[in-house]
Amino acid sequence: MIKTDMTKENLIGKIEKLREEINTHNHSYYILDSPTISDAEYDCLIRDLESLEANNPEYITPNSPTQRVGAAPAKGFKEVEHTIPMLSLANAFTDDEAMDFDKRIKKILATEEKITYAAEPKFDGLAVELVYEDGIFIKGSTRGNGFVGEDVTHNLRTIRSIPLSLGQDKTTSFDIPKLLEVRGEVFIPDNGFIKLNKDRIAGGDEPFANPRNAAAGSLRQLDPRITAKRPLDIFCYGIGSISHDEKFETHTEILKYLKKLGFKISPEVREVSNIESAIEYKKSLEEKRDTLGYELDGAVLKVNSIDLQDEIGVISKSPRWALALKFKARSESTTVLDIFISVGRTGALTPVALLTPVKVSGVMIEHATLHNAGEIERKDVRIGDTVTIERAGDVIPKITGIIIERRGKDLEKFVMPLICPECGSKVEQKGAIYFCTNVNCPARIRGGISHYASKGAMDIEGLGEKNVSELFEKEFIKDVSELYILKEREEELSALDGWGELSSKKLIDSIEKSKTQPLNRLIFGLGIKGVGASLSTILASEFGSIKGLSIASIERLEDVPDVGTETAKSITDFFSNADNLCLLENLKDAGIDPKAIKRPKGKLAGKVFVFTGTLKNLKRDQAKKIVEEAGGKVSGSITKKTDFLVAGEEAGNKLEKAKKLKINILSEEEFIKWHREDFKDLEVTKNQ
Ligand code: IVH
């Protein structure tokens, strides 16, 4: 029991001593990886401090170890301007490119001498900046666009390996700078990632595609209590601003200094005395990549001398003194247990390989798409084959080839089914793709509902494919409008196996939330053939409402620059289908009828411009802005729909084509003059 009747000085002294003790143990545990007390003893210290602070709240400070999860949910993230821009790295994929980099540096420095590099892992997470004033963590932000990031201080505070106050290593002495900005990579280790995804799947949430996405999603939570539950970690790799009397000679010296202050630095950092050793370093790091327990996508080389770094300088957004040596995309081999057919919302039959589970880049892979009949024919993948799979760039695994030497005897060639495996209807082949001919095929309906609920459309959290299938099969929903009456059956829903009150309430809340989604998302969510996310945005501002779009004629639709005849027809077909009209009516009754602000009709409304050649006075995006602000469109290619071609110097094919199609042609100067005159007298035909 902690006595509270002590003097103020004694009390403050006691609180500070406890905090210091906790911080020291924290540093031993999270940074040095060598705990000095048991978990129970640690918890006991925390509880003592919590109880002292609860009785004396006026002494709570934001950097107290009890306050890691102290902040209330935020409404949004504030912007933070980085005092020194957070740069990115140029990439090298081959040894030759690394050698070229070294040559370039020697040329800039006009030296033949070998360059010493700091060699480090390239962590695959997201970059953050941590700001300390007088040794206290006061602000943390994401990299954002390099100049301005988001304030995620409260979320970063929950990461145990980020010190809240500096100088916990009592074995050495150092000065704490007045201002220090530390940069590093926040990530989720592989084991934490696997557990997190398991929990998400169990809770009906979509799993994260990879540890990097999971880390980014976790750091951008508005409620730090959610972030606190995510197994985030950090490695620090550099500094921004620092007020420090001594000058650092090398990058590795900076890292040693950061380590002394209490930051987590990778034990894999090395100093190498020439480019050949740097390439060796990258190779050995790549070999032990799977044993580290967190994701790397390469090695980073930095010219070690800070003076030389300054001399070499920066071009555009990357320093010329640093380089990322990227690892090869991961490839693993596994066996094909089965090939099954998945029917999507368009009715297309997609063969999917069921694989012996294998870990690729830290993620367990069990399926890989074979895209279509053409692809399966080309690759000749058979049930029982050993295949190589890759997660290029990440997310979706791809079968990159078969290991033919390992093919057993008598493996039969895979043939596409002639009837739909979902509904038994006839299958029709169009080019390389097979389609189920039944528009009411349950798989198509389920696919349509999943698409409606997907991230780019109405973004209904907790309504992934698995839950849609269950709700559809158990007859809770038969189309998307029925999602909005699901709340009337909440009790029944929560009684389903594996649901419970919490997840059914969560789902119903997110369905309700989707009612406020803007028109473009609703249009996209309807899944009209040929209408993707970006065209949906154009259609929303062109027509302003579902009603407006539904009554548009083929000709009117074709007037929209990005709509071709086929898409225009597909849109009018969609809106002349009685079932679809009924669905839209039901959605409207449920309160879903968003309106968009129609594109203001400027002087150039409905006019399509193409720019070609070199513009001397205007930048391309300036020119585009001018046209768009006057209500016109800019397109990349000349078609019958183009109204004006603005031809700069050395205009080539587009100019020829425009002449042939008798399209109005303007020089850059004429365009600028016309703009100054506020595009008066539009009907004048120029330069024919
Ligand atoms: S230094 C000096 N070092 O890579 C250039 N970045 O493409 C600034 N990254 O945004 C970055 N490991 O997210 C640096 N050891 C490392 C890194 C690293 C991963 C990331 C970081 C940065 C991106 C640059």
XYZ file of C-alpha atoms in Angstrom, residues 12-661:
650
model
C 7.074 14.037 -6.161
C 10.364 12.331 -5.315
C 8.629 8.976 -4.928
C 6.722 9.356 -8.215
C 9.848 10.348 -10.095
C 11.874 7.529 -8.623
C 9.209 5.004 -9.622
C 9.042 6.392 -13.157
C 12.773 6.235 -13.500
C 12.882 2.691 -12.207
C 10.137 1.625 -14.636
C 11.831 3.384 -17.556
C 15.115 1.652 -16.797
C 13.449 -1.780 -16.725
C 11.570 -0.901 -19.876
C 14.824 -0.031 -21.633
C 16.423 -3.322 -20.512
C 13.435 -5.280 -21.738
C 12.510 -3.606 -25.016
C 15.812 -2.162 -26.217
C 18.555 -4.320 -24.720
C 16.435 -7.457 -24.845
C 17.680 -8.500 -21.392
C 15.005 -8.132 -18.703
C 16.223 -7.186 -15.234
C 13.066 -8.063 -13.285
C 10.144 -10.449 -13.661
C 6.920 -9.407 -15.399
C 5.080 -9.630 -12.067
C 7.549 -7.299 -10.363
C 7.303 -4.882 -13.294
C 3.491 -4.911 -13.119
C 3.711 -4.243 -9.417
C 5.816 -1.103 -9.998
C 3.355 0.083 -12.649
C 0.437 -0.476 -10.283
C 2.177 1.472 -7.512
C 2.764 4.377 -9.869
C -0.799 4.224 -11.173
C -2.196 4.346 -7.685
C 0.020 7.314 -6.704
C -1.011 9.138 -9.859
C -4.696 8.332 -9.368
C -4.581 9.917 -5.920
C -2.545 12.863 -7.133
C -3.621 13.507 -10.701
C -1.986 16.943 -10.733
C 1.381 15.178 -10.990
C 0.540 13.113 -14.081
C 2.767 14.035 -17.019
C 2.306 12.842 -20.620
C 5.659 11.071 -20.556
C 4.857 9.021 -17.477
C 5.112 5.280 -18.281
C 1.470 4.929 -17.201
C 0.366 7.281 -19.960
C 1.300 5.181 -23.004
C -2.368 4.565 -23.672
C -3.688 7.689 -21.999
C -5.125 9.723 -24.839
C -8.775 9.799 -25.870
C -9.773 8.900 -29.454
C -9.012 11.695 -31.909
C -11.302 13.089 -34.621
C -8.592 13.113 -37.278
C -4.886 13.587 -37.657
C -3.253 17.008 -37.566
C -0.625 17.824 -40.147
C 3.003 18.084 -39.112
C 5.556 19.836 -41.250
C 8.955 18.145 -41.042
C 11.694 20.648 -40.229
C 13.998 18.761 -42.586
C 12.240 16.845 -45.406
C 12.105 13.066 -45.012
C 13.734 11.820 -48.181
C 13.333 8.526 -49.973
C 15.961 6.157 -51.338
C 17.029 5.390 -54.887
C 16.852 1.652 -55.635
C 19.370 -0.761 -57.144
C 18.276 -4.243 -58.203
C 21.597 -5.625 -59.458
C 25.224 -5.662 -58.364
C 26.089 -3.635 -61.454
C 23.743 -0.884 -60.380
C 25.438 -0.836 -56.978
C 28.866 -0.587 -58.650
C 27.588 2.296 -60.812
C 26.403 4.096 -57.697
C 29.890 3.792 -56.182
C 31.484 5.057 -59.420
C 29.105 8.012 -59.522
C 30.021 8.978 -55.978
C 33.746 8.765 -56.706
C 33.200 10.942 -59.749
C 31.306 13.581 -57.777
C 34.010 13.581 -55.124
C 36.716 13.453 -57.804
C 38.498 10.667 -55.967
C 39.789 7.187 -56.691
C 39.827 6.262 -53.019
C 37.526 3.594 -51.660
C 34.368 4.840 -50.012
C 33.360 3.615 -46.571
C 29.657 2.897 -46.272
C 27.279 2.293 -43.414
C 25.331 -0.826 -44.384
C 21.944 -1.430 -42.768
C 18.808 -3.482 -43.284
C 16.027 -1.870 -45.273
C 13.102 -2.414 -42.945
C 9.760 -2.960 -44.597
C 7.439 -0.873 -42.480
C 6.653 2.814 -42.454
C 8.865 5.784 -41.716
C 8.181 8.002 -38.723
C 9.814 10.955 -37.035
C 10.038 11.271 -33.255
C 10.661 14.709 -31.739
C 12.270 15.123 -28.302
C 12.637 18.369 -26.403
C 15.005 18.263 -23.426
C 14.888 14.503 -23.670
C 11.077 14.230 -23.522
C 9.077 12.722 -26.395
C 6.740 15.507 -27.454
C 5.632 14.730 -30.989
C 5.695 11.947 -33.549
C 4.575 11.911 -37.151
C 4.409 9.760 -40.251
C 6.545 10.536 -43.275
C 3.528 11.578 -45.368
C 4.719 13.127 -48.617
C 8.164 13.773 -47.147
C 7.407 17.393 -46.303
C 4.181 17.099 -44.334
C 3.106 14.036 -42.368
C 0.361 13.179 -39.897
C 0.551 13.696 -36.166
C 0.424 10.208 -34.656
C 2.026 11.093 -31.312
C -0.563 9.258 -29.208
C -0.223 6.099 -31.213
C 3.586 6.175 -31.174
C 3.496 6.603 -27.406
C 1.955 3.117 -27.154
C 5.054 1.504 -28.718
C 7.169 0.202 -25.856
C 10.434 0.386 -27.761
C 10.012 4.141 -28.230
C 11.490 5.856 -25.175
C 9.224 8.488 -23.641
C 12.198 10.096 -21.941
C 15.825 9.735 -22.901
C 18.852 8.557 -20.996
C 17.778 5.310 -19.353
C 21.136 3.650 -19.928
C 22.845 4.516 -16.652
C 26.131 2.865 -17.608
C 27.366 5.714 -19.826
C 27.273 9.482 -19.710
C 26.034 11.817 -22.433
C 24.367 15.146 -22.932
C 20.725 15.233 -23.814
C 20.149 17.671 -26.690
C 17.610 20.464 -26.360
C 15.996 19.341 -29.617
C 16.341 15.966 -31.267
C 14.422 14.520 -34.203
C 14.904 10.795 -34.655
C 13.809 8.868 -37.716
C 12.998 5.212 -37.912
C 10.786 2.502 -39.313
C 7.727 1.243 -37.438
C 6.911 -2.383 -38.204
C 5.103 -5.468 -36.934
C 7.236 -8.579 -36.386
C 6.201 -11.762 -38.242
C 4.879 -13.670 -35.230
C 2.820 -10.681 -34.064
C 1.460 -10.323 -37.592
C 0.357 -13.942 -37.813
C -1.421 -13.715 -34.470
C -3.042 -10.400 -35.364
C -4.457 -11.839 -38.597
C -5.695 -14.967 -36.851
C -7.591 -12.781 -34.388
C -8.994 -10.627 -37.177
C -10.264 -13.619 -39.112
C -11.841 -15.016 -35.950
C -13.549 -11.645 -35.378
C -14.903 -11.515 -38.947
C -12.460 -8.797 -40.061
C -10.445 -8.978 -43.266
C -6.878 -10.060 -42.550
C -4.086 -7.610 -43.419
C -2.274 -8.422 -46.654
C 1.195 -8.142 -45.143
C 3.008 -6.880 -42.034
C 3.648 -3.470 -43.613
C -0.040 -2.819 -44.254
C -0.823 -4.029 -40.764
C 1.720 -1.592 -39.280
C 0.411 1.307 -41.363
C -3.211 0.514 -40.493
C -2.340 0.227 -36.826
C -0.508 3.520 -36.691
C -3.379 5.363 -38.372
C -5.988 4.409 -35.786
C -7.861 7.306 -34.251
C -8.161 5.444 -30.977
C -4.743 4.769 -29.392
C -6.269 1.943 -27.358
C -6.562 -0.045 -30.581
C -2.978 0.804 -31.564
C -1.807 -0.279 -28.117
C -3.108 -3.780 -28.833
C -1.098 -4.091 -32.044
C 2.408 -5.563 -31.720
C 4.237 -2.545 -33.167
C 7.977 -2.123 -32.881
C 10.596 0.276 -34.266
C 14.173 0.423 -35.526
C 15.708 3.882 -35.693
C 18.076 4.719 -38.553
C 18.801 8.424 -38.593
C 18.186 11.939 -37.348
C 16.510 15.086 -38.608
C 17.260 18.308 -36.696
C 19.462 18.212 -33.644
C 20.794 20.930 -31.343
C 24.092 19.463 -30.366
C 27.468 21.086 -29.815
C 29.594 18.237 -31.045
C 29.628 17.464 -34.722
C 29.119 13.854 -35.783
C 31.795 12.561 -38.107
C 29.955 9.506 -39.425
C 26.518 7.966 -39.783
C 27.516 4.979 -37.650
C 28.558 7.405 -34.918
C 25.045 8.915 -35.015
C 23.531 5.443 -34.622
C 25.805 4.671 -31.648
C 24.771 7.944 -30.054
C 21.071 7.158 -30.591
C 21.596 3.765 -29.027
C 23.161 5.376 -25.972
C 20.166 7.686 -25.651
C 17.874 4.649 -25.505
C 16.677 4.103 -29.092
C 16.415 0.705 -30.695
C 19.058 0.296 -33.396
C 19.395 -2.783 -35.565
C 22.181 -5.159 -34.506
C 22.736 -5.792 -38.233
C 24.294 -2.370 -38.921
C 27.885 -2.618 -40.225
C 30.595 -0.331 -41.469
C 32.040 -1.615 -44.761
C 35.167 -0.218 -46.373
C 34.261 -0.527 -50.048
C 31.419 -1.310 -52.439
C 32.425 -4.967 -52.896
C 32.004 -5.591 -49.161
C 28.712 -3.707 -49.260
C 27.417 -6.091 -51.933
C 28.623 -9.028 -49.816
C 26.761 -7.570 -46.852
C 23.558 -7.409 -48.853
C 23.971 -11.057 -49.906
C 24.502 -12.333 -46.408
C 21.567 -10.276 -45.134
C 19.382 -11.766 -47.864
C 20.445 -15.265 -46.791
C 19.417 -14.727 -43.203
C 16.293 -12.804 -44.096
C 13.964 -15.578 -42.910
C 15.573 -15.935 -39.520
C 15.247 -12.328 -38.382
C 11.560 -12.454 -37.459
C 10.636 -9.236 -39.269
C 10.400 -8.175 -42.896
C 13.262 -6.649 -44.866
C 13.145 -5.780 -48.522
C 16.801 -4.960 -49.004
C 19.918 -3.385 -47.577
C 20.617 0.341 -47.375
C 24.036 1.845 -48.098
C 24.870 5.294 -46.805
C 28.177 7.070 -47.390
C 29.430 6.976 -43.835
C 31.236 10.306 -43.620
C 28.814 13.164 -42.897
C 31.155 15.692 -44.575
C 31.167 13.591 -47.731
C 27.373 13.237 -47.573
C 27.116 17.038 -47.526
C 29.492 17.324 -50.430
C 27.601 14.746 -52.499
C 24.204 16.308 -51.810
C 20.622 15.518 -52.724
C 18.767 15.376 -56.005
C 15.018 15.812 -56.102
C 13.658 13.624 -53.309
C 16.597 11.253 -52.692
C 20.048 11.779 -51.270
C 22.750 10.967 -53.822
C 24.834 9.438 -51.018
C 22.420 6.610 -50.177
C 21.105 3.605 -52.050
C 18.696 0.750 -51.371
C 19.989 -2.613 -52.627
C 16.706 -4.432 -53.117
C 16.327 -8.160 -52.510
C 14.841 -10.428 -55.152
C 11.065 -10.932 -54.969
C 10.435 -13.952 -52.795
C 9.877 -17.261 -54.438
C 8.893 -20.484 -52.702
C 7.855 -23.866 -53.936
C 4.792 -25.790 -52.873
C 2.336 -28.344 -54.221
C -1.066 -27.926 -55.814
C -3.565 -29.870 -53.689
C -6.552 -29.027 -55.842
C -7.804 -26.616 -58.446
C -11.258 -25.273 -57.792
C -13.407 -22.814 -59.661
C -14.525 -19.576 -58.155
C -17.405 -17.702 -59.802
C -17.198 -13.926 -59.535
C -19.832 -11.204 -59.713
C -19.506 -10.920 -63.478
C -20.097 -14.660 -63.805
C -16.480 -15.271 -64.863
C -15.080 -18.628 -63.791
C -11.650 -18.277 -62.192
C -9.536 -21.353 -61.523
C -7.857 -21.103 -58.123
C -5.071 -23.386 -56.919
C -5.388 -24.746 -53.392
C -1.818 -25.098 -52.159
C 0.003 -26.880 -49.394
C 0.344 -23.883 -47.060
C 3.706 -22.174 -47.430
C 5.190 -19.046 -45.927
C 6.155 -16.376 -48.434
C 7.572 -13.077 -47.106
C 6.275 -13.878 -43.657
C 2.743 -14.634 -44.835
C 1.126 -18.051 -45.008
C -0.131 -18.685 -48.540
C -2.813 -21.294 -49.230
C -4.351 -20.124 -52.504
C -3.139 -18.661 -55.748
C -5.281 -17.484 -58.604
C -4.747 -19.021 -62.037
C -6.741 -16.159 -63.564
C -8.485 -17.878 -66.466
C -8.565 -20.847 -68.804
C -5.889 -19.281 -71.051
C -3.444 -18.910 -68.205
C -3.996 -22.450 -66.892
C -3.530 -23.784 -70.411
C -0.327 -21.776 -70.928
C 1.196 -22.767 -67.620
C -0.248 -26.272 -67.784
C -0.648 -26.407 -64.008
C -2.059 -29.762 -62.886
C -3.363 -31.032 -59.567
C -0.348 -32.616 -57.842
C 2.265 -30.371 -59.492
C 5.054 -28.684 -57.594
C 4.914 -24.986 -58.410
C 6.923 -21.900 -57.578
C 5.012 -18.995 -56.121
C 5.964 -15.385 -55.612
C 4.516 -12.455 -53.843
C 5.732 -9.777 -56.221
C 5.186 -6.399 -54.619
C 3.208 -8.424 -51.955
C -0.487 -8.923 -51.711
C -1.694 -11.496 -54.246
C 0.462 -14.587 -54.662
C 1.228 -15.694 -58.187
C 2.200 -19.100 -59.554
C 5.337 -18.267 -61.514
C 6.047 -21.721 -62.910
C 5.988 -25.461 -62.425
C 8.952 -27.621 -61.508
C 8.487 -30.138 -64.277
C 11.153 -32.547 -62.948
C 8.999 -33.045 -59.906
C 5.841 -33.851 -61.845
C 4.577 -37.300 -60.881
C 3.320 -39.741 -63.495
C -0.290 -39.698 -64.692
C -1.139 -36.154 -63.647
C -4.110 -35.195 -65.736
C -4.404 -31.949 -67.606
C -6.901 -29.614 -65.986
C -10.053 -28.941 -67.989
C -12.489 -26.144 -67.364
C -15.990 -27.326 -66.410
C -18.833 -27.037 -68.919
C -21.414 -26.293 -66.270
C -21.208 -23.722 -63.488
C -20.041 -25.460 -60.284
C -22.230 -23.077 -58.257
C -25.617 -23.341 -59.970
C -25.289 -26.008 -62.644
C -26.113 -23.635 -65.511
C -24.410 -23.791 -68.867
C -20.973 -22.191 -69.177
C -20.111 -20.037 -72.180
C -16.618 -19.265 -73.424
C -15.733 -15.718 -74.547
C -12.078 -15.550 -75.548
C -9.934 -16.874 -72.712
C -12.738 -16.485 -70.182
C -15.593 -18.823 -69.278
C -18.822 -17.344 -67.949
C -21.784 -18.771 -66.083
C -24.836 -17.874 -68.165
C -27.230 -17.575 -65.234
C -27.605 -13.925 -64.136
C -29.114 -15.135 -60.871
C -26.278 -17.520 -60.073
C -25.870 -17.347 -56.274
C -22.108 -16.905 -56.638
C -22.660 -13.841 -58.806
C -25.074 -12.368 -56.286
C -22.692 -13.058 -53.394
C -19.849 -11.513 -55.403
C -21.992 -8.448 -56.108
C -22.736 -7.996 -52.405
C -19.039 -8.367 -51.485
C -18.150 -5.830 -54.146
C -20.767 -3.381 -52.817
C -19.298 -3.754 -49.312
C -15.642 -3.563 -50.442
C -13.179 -0.859 -49.436
C -13.330 1.185 -52.655
C -17.141 1.023 -52.727
C -19.407 1.381 -49.656
C -16.591 0.234 -47.318
C -18.615 -1.881 -44.892
C -16.165 -3.206 -42.337
C -16.685 -6.819 -41.272
C -18.502 -7.787 -44.467
C -15.832 -9.744 -46.270
C -16.541 -12.661 -48.620
C -16.844 -15.178 -45.801
C -19.540 -13.277 -43.919
C -21.409 -12.413 -47.111
C -21.565 -16.103 -48.014
C -22.857 -17.036 -44.595
C -25.492 -14.285 -44.488
C -26.592 -15.133 -48.002
C -26.783 -18.866 -47.425
C -28.675 -18.416 -44.155
C -31.096 -16.124 -45.987
C -30.394 -12.971 -44.053
C -29.729 -11.058 -47.263
C -30.579 -11.704 -50.868
C -29.353 -8.398 -52.281
C -27.537 -5.317 -51.021
C -30.706 -3.419 -50.094
C -31.451 -6.114 -47.515
C -28.284 -5.214 -45.646
C -30.177 -2.205 -44.369
C -32.975 -4.233 -42.818
C -30.550 -6.623 -41.169
C -30.825 -4.530 -37.993
C -34.353 -5.820 -37.526
C -32.864 -9.299 -37.156
C -29.947 -8.350 -34.945
C -30.921 -10.778 -32.207
C -31.189 -13.678 -34.634
C -27.849 -12.698 -36.161
C -26.047 -12.569 -32.845
C -27.349 -16.066 -32.066
C -25.494 -17.507 -35.069
C -22.469 -19.672 -34.345
C -19.360 -17.546 -33.996
C -21.173 -14.195 -34.111
C -22.282 -12.932 -30.703
C -23.656 -9.548 -29.739
C -20.472 -7.633 -30.292
C -19.742 -8.663 -33.850
C -23.355 -8.381 -34.986
C -23.603 -4.896 -33.485
C -20.310 -3.939 -35.102
C -21.543 -5.129 -38.484
C -24.891 -3.356 -38.188
C -23.131 -0.150 -37.151
C -20.844 -0.273 -40.150
C -23.779 -0.983 -42.478
C -25.542 2.093 -41.043
C -22.361 4.128 -41.503
C -22.287 3.212 -45.183
C -25.509 5.189 -45.712
C -23.475 8.379 -45.752
C -21.041 7.261 -48.445
C -20.837 9.641 -51.415
C -22.494 9.032 -54.780
C -19.328 7.901 -56.603
C -18.877 5.015 -54.161
C -22.497 3.958 -54.567
C -22.191 4.009 -58.376
C -19.019 1.920 -58.157
C -20.670 -0.409 -55.638
C -23.492 -1.216 -58.060
C -20.951 -3.157 -60.111
C -22.035 -1.930 -63.552
C -19.884 -3.568 -66.208
C -17.101 -1.235 -67.357
C -17.681 1.283 -64.555
C -14.633 1.310 -62.302
C -13.815 3.530 -59.330
C -12.442 6.466 -61.313
C -15.216 6.498 -63.919
C -17.724 6.394 -61.043
C -16.264 9.645 -59.722
C -16.650 11.256 -63.152
C -20.214 9.990 -63.543
C -21.134 11.255 -60.074
C -20.042 14.806 -60.821
C -21.487 14.675 -64.338
C -24.977 13.478 -63.354
C -25.289 14.437 -59.674
C -27.588 11.595 -58.587
C -28.593 8.007 -59.325
C -31.748 9.384 -60.914
C -29.716 11.657 -63.213
C -27.486 8.779 -64.284
C -30.369 6.360 -64.691
C -32.186 8.535 -67.238
C -29.096 9.469 -69.277
C -29.287 8.372 -72.921
C -26.521 6.478 -74.697
C -25.647 9.672 -76.615
C -25.486 11.780 -73.454
C -23.287 9.154 -71.792
C -21.017 8.993 -74.809
C -20.460 12.737 -74.454
C -18.583 12.026 -71.236
C -14.954 11.845 -72.367
C -14.091 8.567 -70.614
C -17.205 6.693 -71.695
C -17.071 4.596 -74.855
C -20.038 3.082 -76.699
C -19.759 -0.250 -74.926
C -19.732 1.285 -71.442
C -22.554 3.669 -72.329
C -24.612 0.687 -73.430
C -23.755 -1.278 -70.327
C -24.902 1.668 -68.160
C -28.239 2.046 -69.984
C -28.747 -1.732 -69.889
C -28.209 -1.702 -66.161
C -30.813 1.007 -65.654
C -33.388 -0.622 -67.896
C -33.338 -3.854 -65.941
C -36.440 -4.117 -63.736
C -34.616 -5.955 -60.923
C -31.978 -3.247 -60.775
C -34.586 -0.482 -60.675
C -36.356 -2.277 -57.873
C -33.064 -2.608 -55.970
C -32.366 1.116 -56.368
C -35.860 1.921 -55.150
C -35.262 -0.224 -52.059
C -31.934 1.451 -51.428
C -33.655 4.821 -51.691
C -36.279 3.706 -49.176
C -33.457 2.712 -46.840
C -32.157 6.286 -47.099
C -29.444 5.741 -49.680
C -29.752 8.346 -52.373
C -26.616 10.498 -52.211
C -26.281 13.621 -54.308
C -23.085 15.028 -55.749
C -22.321 18.563 -56.712
C -22.585 18.646 -60.459
C -19.544 19.886 -62.288
C -20.024 23.627 -62.725
C -20.666 24.507 -66.327
C -17.683 26.681 -67.251
C -16.819 28.224 -70.590
C -15.177 24.969 -71.675
C -17.923 22.639 -70.408
C -18.027 19.456 -72.433
C -14.854 20.313 -74.365
C -11.984 17.876 -74.527
C -8.383 19.076 -74.819
C -5.212 17.213 -75.642
C -1.760 18.694 -75.029
C 1.228 17.493 -77.022
C 4.875 18.418 -77.613
C 7.018 20.572 -75.334
C 5.244 23.459 -73.663
C 7.604 26.365 -73.023
C 5.612 28.500 -70.639
C 3.154 26.211 -68.926
C 3.745 23.024 -67.020
C 1.453 20.168 -68.080
C -0.428 20.122 -64.800
C -0.884 23.916 -64.924
C -2.401 23.604 -68.388
C -4.645 20.800 -67.185
C -5.787 22.879 -64.235
C -6.673 25.814 -66.494
C -8.858 23.604 -68.685
C -10.499 21.812 -65.797
C -11.246 25.005 -63.888
C -13.119 26.241 -66.955
C -15.140 23.008 -66.950
C -13.239 21.199 -69.730
C -11.477 17.844 -69.772
C -7.942 16.885 -70.631
C -7.342 13.577 -72.300
C -4.131 11.777 -73.245
C -5.045 10.730 -76.745
C -6.658 12.131 -79.865
C -10.042 10.640 -80.704
C -13.156 11.817 -82.493
C -14.225 13.325 -79.175
C -11.219 15.656 -78.945
C -12.204 19.295 -79.458
C -8.813 21.016 -79.239
C -5.200 19.990 -79.579
C -2.676 22.353 -78.033
C 0.585 21.612 -79.803
C 3.892 22.665 -78.231
C 7.287 22.354 -79.866
C 8.240 19.139 -81.634
C 4.691 17.849 -81.668
C 4.594 14.531 -83.518
C 1.975 11.862 -84.170
C -0.811 13.474 -82.215
C -0.535 16.606 -84.353
C -0.734 14.513 -87.526
C -3.727 12.596 -86.237
C -5.495 15.795 -85.164
C -4.984 17.276 -88.619
C -6.463 14.181 -90.209
C -9.498 14.287 -87.935
